[in-house]
Amino acid sequence: MRVLLTGGAGFIGSHVLGNLLANQHDVRVLDSLRPDVHKGDSWIPPEPAEFHAGDVRKPDVIDQALKGIDAVIHLAAKVGLGVAIGDMPDYASSNDHGTAELLAGMARAGVKHLTLASSMVVYGEGLSHCREHGAVAPGPRQPAALRAGNFEPPCPICGCPLAPLLVTEDAKLDPRNAYATSKLAQEFYATNWARAIGGSVAMMRYHNVYGPGMPKDTPYAGVAAIFTSMLLAGRAPQVFEDGGQRRDFIHVADVAAATVLACEAHKTGVTAFNVGSGTPRSVGEMAQALSRALQGPAPVVTGQFRLGDVRHITADSSRLRNQLGWRPQIEFDAGMQEFAAASRDTSVIRANYGAAGQ
């Protein structure tokens, strides 16, 4: 199969590219090499992949990249939390406008199969269980409560404590920051496109992805990369809130395998797939695992918070398992050990290179 992979030079994209090539697909990569991600570094794809440098927001670039293509995996996006209101135009332009241009180009080219990188952030706070009212969607957390150290969202009906639940793809969609809103808009655009031309879309709602190659010193760094950078500098990881916020940490190799499998196997209709391990871990647990792996200082719980963050969001990935036969292969502890080792090796390489260049 001839696949166009947008964002193929990025963290997840490079792993998806390797998986596609291992499965004997012909791959064309389209990537703008954004300077806030790649810091001006050049990029050469592994053979025999073809590389087009360009922006998905430009129709002429899209038309050229789609020539002879059978299916598209769309990863190109501005990622991150999207805290500042000033970030909104860039999220809307990079993610929503870019996706709209890609879909319009696919319609012109007659390419009808799309695998879209979405995100768990479209769910907001997800679902929780109230003893009185059953499954409920917690409302937005209030600044006054957060400042007082009350991090757990209460039942929106009675105010009682809640127990977090695994989130299925049918949960209410409730984006709570600019990035989340842009990812949901991508899903809606793709759904509109599929209905109009009879296309297929697999919307891959990635949970907290980590692993080798994760950017450490850019706005795109995830919490695992931020903690690792602190530890490699000899500093203790700074854990926000009380460290009890739950996430679903999934290794990038498992994410890449799920993405390629969806591209190969999902050929009709529009389906959202959670991509997560299904095993909740707290942010504090992850910080402790990395501190042990790197033999660094113990994490420090700061009580700080970001208003755009959610308290708990973990996946029910049974749809992906049942419909496509995917299973995550890398356990949390082993994955954290590998990630820490890879980060340490990269740090040593950079330090040695810097010393040699002086």
Coordinates of C-alpha atoms in Angstrom, one line a residue:
M1 CA 0.0 0.0 0.0
R2 CA 1.2 3.5 -0.8
V3 CA 0.8 5.6 2.3
L4 CA 1.2 9.4 2.9
L5 CA 2.4 10.0 6.4
T6 CA 2.1 13.6 7.6
G7 CA 4.3 14.6 10.5
G8 CA 6.5 11.6 9.9
A9 CA 9.6 13.3 11.2
G10 CA 8.2 13.8 14.6
F11 CA 8.2 11.7 17.8
I12 CA 5.3 9.4 17.1
G13 CA 5.6 9.8 13.4
S14 CA 9.1 8.3 13.2
H15 CA 7.9 5.2 15.0
V16 CA 4.9 4.9 12.7
L17 CA 7.2 5.3 9.8
G18 CA 9.5 2.5 11.0
N19 CA 6.4 0.2 11.5
L20 CA 5.1 1.0 8.0
L21 CA 8.4 0.2 6.4
A22 CA 8.7 -3.0 8.4
N23 CA 5.3 -4.0 7.0
Q24 CA 6.5 -3.5 3.5
H25 CA 4.5 -0.4 2.7
D26 CA 5.6 2.3 0.3
V27 CA 5.8 5.5 2.4
R28 CA 5.9 9.2 1.5
V29 CA 6.5 11.5 4.4
L30 CA 5.2 15.1 4.5
D31 CA 6.6 17.2 7.3
S32 CA 7.1 21.0 7.7
L33 CA 9.9 20.4 10.2
R34 CA 8.5 23.1 12.5
P35 CA 11.4 25.0 14.2
D36 CA 9.7 24.8 17.6
V37 CA 9.8 21.0 17.4
H38 CA 12.9 20.3 15.3
K39 CA 15.0 23.4 16.3
G40 CA 16.3 23.8 12.8
D41 CA 17.7 20.2 12.6
S42 CA 17.7 18.6 9.1
W43 CA 16.0 15.2 8.7
I44 CA 16.6 12.4 6.3
P45 CA 14.1 9.5 6.3
P46 CA 15.2 5.9 6.4
E47 CA 15.3 4.2 3.0
P48 CA 13.2 3.6 1.0
A49 CA 10.8 6.3 2.4
E50 CA 10.3 9.4 0.3
F51 CA 10.3 12.8 1.9
H52 CA 8.5 16.0 0.9
A53 CA 9.2 19.0 3.1
G54 CA 6.1 21.2 3.2
D55 CA 3.1 22.5 5.1
V56 CA -0.3 20.7 5.0
R57 CA -2.0 24.1 4.9
K58 CA -0.8 24.7 1.3
P59 CA -3.0 23.1 -1.4
D60 CA -0.2 22.8 -3.9
V61 CA 2.0 20.9 -1.4
I62 CA -1.0 18.6 -0.6
D63 CA -1.8 17.9 -4.2
Q64 CA 1.9 17.0 -4.9
A65 CA 2.2 14.8 -1.8
L66 CA -1.1 12.9 -2.6
K67 CA -0.1 11.7 -6.1
G68 CA -0.4 7.9 -6.3
I69 CA -1.4 7.6 -2.7
D70 CA -3.8 4.9 -1.4
A71 CA -4.2 5.9 2.2
V72 CA -3.2 8.8 4.6
I73 CA -2.0 8.7 8.2
H74 CA -2.3 12.3 9.5
L75 CA -0.1 13.0 12.5
A76 CA 1.0 16.6 11.6
A77 CA -0.2 19.0 14.3
K78 CA 0.7 21.5 16.9
V79 CA 0.5 19.6 20.1
G80 CA 0.7 20.5 23.8
L81 CA -1.6 21.8 26.5
G82 CA -2.7 25.0 24.9
V83 CA -2.8 27.0 28.1
A84 CA -2.4 30.6 26.8
I85 CA -5.3 32.2 25.0
G86 CA -2.7 33.6 22.6
D87 CA -2.0 30.0 21.4
M88 CA -5.5 29.7 20.0
P89 CA -4.8 31.0 16.5
D90 CA -1.8 28.7 16.0
Y91 CA -3.8 25.6 17.1
A92 CA -6.7 26.6 14.8
S93 CA -4.4 27.2 11.9
S94 CA -2.0 24.3 12.3
N95 CA -4.5 21.6 13.3
D96 CA -7.9 22.6 12.0
H97 CA -7.0 24.6 8.8
G98 CA -4.3 22.0 8.1
T99 CA -6.6 19.1 8.4
A100 CA -9.3 20.8 6.3
E101 CA -6.8 21.4 3.5
L102 CA -5.6 17.8 3.7
L103 CA -9.2 16.5 3.4
A104 CA -10.0 18.8 0.5
G105 CA -6.9 17.5 -1.2
M106 CA -7.8 13.9 -0.6
A107 CA -11.2 14.5 -2.1
R108 CA -9.5 16.0 -5.2
A109 CA -7.1 13.1 -5.4
G110 CA -9.8 10.4 -4.8
V111 CA -8.0 9.1 -1.7
K112 CA -10.7 7.7 0.6
H113 CA -8.9 6.1 3.6
L114 CA -7.7 8.2 6.5
T115 CA -6.1 7.3 9.9
L116 CA -6.2 10.4 12.1
A117 CA -4.1 11.1 15.2
S118 CA -6.6 12.4 17.8
S119 CA -6.2 12.5 21.5
M120 CA -7.8 11.6 24.9
V121 CA -8.0 15.3 25.6
V122 CA -11.3 15.4 23.7
Y123 CA -13.0 13.8 26.7
G124 CA -12.1 16.5 29.2
E125 CA -12.4 15.0 32.7
G126 CA -13.9 11.8 31.4
L127 CA -16.3 9.8 33.6
S128 CA -16.5 9.1 37.3
H129 CA -18.8 7.2 39.6
C130 CA -20.9 8.8 42.3
R131 CA -22.4 6.5 44.9
E132 CA -25.7 8.4 44.6
H133 CA -25.9 9.2 40.9
G134 CA -23.8 6.5 39.2
A135 CA -21.7 7.5 36.2
V136 CA -21.3 11.3 35.9
A137 CA -19.2 13.7 33.9
P138 CA -17.4 16.0 36.4
G139 CA -17.7 19.7 35.7
P140 CA -14.6 22.0 35.2
R141 CA -12.5 22.4 38.3
Q142 CA -12.8 25.7 40.0
P143 CA -9.7 27.9 40.6
A144 CA -10.6 28.6 44.3
A145 CA -10.8 24.8 45.0
L146 CA -7.5 24.2 43.3
R147 CA -5.8 27.0 45.2
A148 CA -7.1 25.4 48.4
G149 CA -5.6 22.0 47.4
N150 CA -9.0 20.4 46.6
F151 CA -7.9 18.7 43.4
E152 CA -10.6 16.0 43.2
P153 CA -13.6 17.1 41.2
P154 CA -16.9 16.5 43.1
C155 CA -20.1 15.1 41.7
P156 CA -21.7 17.9 39.7
I157 CA -25.1 17.0 41.1
C158 CA -24.6 16.4 44.8
G159 CA -21.0 17.5 45.5
C160 CA -20.0 14.1 46.9
P161 CA -16.6 12.5 46.2
L162 CA -16.2 10.5 43.0
A163 CA -14.3 7.4 41.9
P164 CA -12.7 7.7 38.4
L165 CA -13.8 5.3 35.6
L166 CA -12.2 4.0 32.4
V167 CA -13.5 6.1 29.5
T168 CA -15.0 4.5 26.4
E169 CA -15.2 6.1 23.0
D170 CA -18.9 6.8 23.6
A171 CA -18.2 9.1 26.5
K172 CA -19.3 12.8 26.3
L173 CA -16.8 14.9 24.5
D174 CA -15.7 17.9 26.5
P175 CA -12.5 19.7 25.3
R176 CA -11.1 22.1 27.9
N177 CA -8.3 23.9 26.2
A178 CA -7.2 25.1 22.8
Y179 CA -5.3 22.0 21.9
A180 CA -8.2 19.7 22.9
T181 CA -10.7 21.8 20.9
S182 CA -8.5 21.7 17.8
K183 CA -8.3 17.9 18.0
L184 CA -12.0 17.5 18.3
A185 CA -12.5 19.9 15.4
Q186 CA -10.2 17.6 13.4
E187 CA -12.5 14.7 14.2
F188 CA -15.6 16.6 13.1
Y189 CA -13.9 17.7 9.8
A190 CA -12.9 14.2 9.1
T191 CA -16.4 12.9 9.8
N192 CA -17.9 15.5 7.5
W193 CA -15.4 14.5 4.7
A194 CA -16.1 10.8 5.1
R195 CA -19.8 11.3 4.8
A196 CA -19.5 13.6 1.8
I197 CA -17.2 11.3 -0.3
G198 CA -17.8 7.9 1.2
G199 CA -14.5 7.7 2.9
S200 CA -13.3 5.9 6.0
V201 CA -11.7 7.3 9.1
A202 CA -10.0 5.6 12.0
M203 CA -9.7 8.3 14.7
M204 CA -6.9 7.2 17.1
R205 CA -7.4 8.8 20.5
Y206 CA -3.9 8.5 21.9
H207 CA -3.5 8.6 25.6
N208 CA -0.2 9.7 27.3
V209 CA 2.4 8.5 24.9
Y210 CA 6.1 8.2 26.0
G211 CA 9.2 6.4 24.8
P212 CA 12.5 6.8 22.9
G213 CA 12.8 9.9 20.8
M214 CA 10.3 11.9 22.9
P215 CA 11.3 15.7 22.7
K216 CA 12.6 17.0 26.0
D217 CA 13.3 20.7 25.6
T218 CA 10.5 22.0 23.4
P219 CA 6.9 23.0 24.0
Y220 CA 5.9 19.6 22.7
A221 CA 7.6 17.7 25.6
G222 CA 5.2 15.5 27.7
V223 CA 5.4 15.2 31.4
A224 CA 7.7 12.1 31.1
A225 CA 10.2 14.0 29.1
I226 CA 10.0 17.0 31.4
F227 CA 10.7 14.8 34.5
T228 CA 13.5 13.0 32.7
S229 CA 15.2 16.3 31.8
M230 CA 15.1 17.4 35.4
L231 CA 16.6 14.2 36.6
L232 CA 19.4 14.2 34.1
A233 CA 20.2 17.7 35.3
G234 CA 20.4 16.4 38.8
R235 CA 17.1 18.1 39.9
A236 CA 14.0 16.5 41.5
P237 CA 10.9 16.1 39.3
Q238 CA 8.4 18.8 40.2
V239 CA 5.0 17.0 40.4
F240 CA 1.9 19.2 40.2
E241 CA -1.1 19.0 42.4
D242 CA -0.7 16.1 44.9
G243 CA 0.7 13.7 42.3
G244 CA -2.5 11.6 42.4
Q245 CA -3.9 12.6 39.0
R246 CA -4.4 9.4 36.9
R247 CA -3.3 8.9 33.4
D248 CA -2.9 6.0 30.9
F249 CA 0.8 5.9 29.9
I250 CA 1.2 4.0 26.6
H251 CA 4.6 3.2 24.9
V252 CA 5.1 4.8 21.5
A253 CA 5.9 1.5 19.9
D254 CA 2.4 0.2 20.9
V255 CA 0.9 3.5 19.6
A256 CA 2.7 3.1 16.3
A257 CA 1.6 -0.5 15.9
A258 CA -2.0 0.4 16.6
T259 CA -1.9 3.3 14.1
V260 CA -0.5 1.1 11.3
L261 CA -2.9 -1.7 12.0
A262 CA -5.8 0.7 11.8
C263 CA -4.5 2.0 8.5
E264 CA -4.3 -1.5 7.1
A265 CA -7.5 -2.9 8.5
H266 CA -10.1 -0.1 8.9
K267 CA -11.6 0.5 5.5
T268 CA -15.3 1.5 6.1
G269 CA -17.1 4.1 8.1
V270 CA -15.9 6.4 10.9
T271 CA -14.7 4.8 14.1
A272 CA -12.9 6.3 17.1
F273 CA -10.4 4.1 18.9
N274 CA -8.9 4.7 22.3
V275 CA -5.2 3.9 22.3
G276 CA -4.1 3.2 25.8
S277 CA -2.8 0.5 28.1
G278 CA -6.0 0.3 30.1
T279 CA -4.0 0.4 33.4
P280 CA -4.3 3.7 35.3
R281 CA -1.1 5.1 36.8
S282 CA -0.7 8.3 38.7
V283 CA 1.7 11.1 37.6
G284 CA 3.4 10.7 41.0
E285 CA 4.0 7.0 40.3
M286 CA 5.5 7.8 36.9
A287 CA 7.9 10.4 38.5
Q288 CA 8.9 7.8 41.1
A289 CA 9.6 5.2 38.4
L290 CA 11.8 7.6 36.5
S291 CA 13.7 8.7 39.6
R292 CA 14.4 5.0 40.4
A293 CA 15.5 4.2 36.8
L294 CA 17.8 7.2 36.7
Q295 CA 18.9 6.9 40.3
G296 CA 18.0 10.6 40.8
P297 CA 16.4 12.7 43.5
A298 CA 12.9 11.7 44.7
P299 CA 10.1 13.7 43.2
V300 CA 8.8 16.8 45.0
V301 CA 5.1 17.4 45.1
T302 CA 4.5 21.1 44.6
G303 CA 0.7 21.6 44.9
Q304 CA 0.9 23.8 41.8
F305 CA -1.8 23.4 39.1
R306 CA -2.7 24.4 35.6
L307 CA -6.3 25.3 35.1
G308 CA -6.5 23.5 31.7
D309 CA -5.4 20.2 33.2
V310 CA -7.9 17.4 34.0
R311 CA -7.7 15.3 37.2
H312 CA -8.2 11.8 35.8
I313 CA -8.4 10.4 32.3
T314 CA -7.7 6.7 31.6
A315 CA -8.8 4.6 28.6
D316 CA -10.9 1.7 27.9
S317 CA -9.2 0.4 24.8
S318 CA -11.4 -2.8 24.4
R319 CA -12.8 -1.6 21.0
L320 CA -9.3 -1.5 19.5
R321 CA -8.5 -4.9 21.0
N322 CA -11.8 -6.5 19.9
Q323 CA -12.2 -5.0 16.5
L324 CA -8.6 -4.9 15.2
G325 CA -6.9 -7.5 17.5
W326 CA -4.4 -5.0 18.9
R327 CA -2.7 -5.6 22.2
P328 CA -0.1 -3.4 24.0
Q329 CA 3.2 -5.2 24.3
I330 CA 5.3 -3.1 26.6
E331 CA 4.6 -3.0 30.4
F332 CA 4.8 0.2 32.3
D333 CA 7.9 -0.6 34.4
A334 CA 9.9 -2.0 31.5
G335 CA 8.9 0.9 29.3
M336 CA 10.0 3.5 31.9
Q337 CA 13.3 1.7 32.3
E338 CA 13.8 1.8 28.5
F339 CA 12.8 5.4 28.2
A340 CA 15.1 6.4 31.0
A341 CA 18.0 4.5 29.5
A342 CA 17.4 6.0 26.1
S343 CA 17.2 9.5 27.6
R344 CA 20.5 9.0 29.5
D345 CA 22.2 7.8 26.3
T346 CA 21.0 10.7 24.3
S347 CA 22.2 13.1 27.1
V348 CA 25.7 11.5 27.1
I349 CA 25.9 11.7 23.3
R350 CA 25.0 15.4 23.3
A351 CA 27.4 16.2 26.1
N352 CA 30.3 14.4 24.3
Y353 CA 29.5 16.1 21.0
G354 CA 29.5 19.5 22.7
A355 CA 32.8 18.8 24.4
A356 CA 34.4 17.7 21.1
G357 CA 33.1 20.8 19.3
Q358 CA 34.7 23.3 21.7

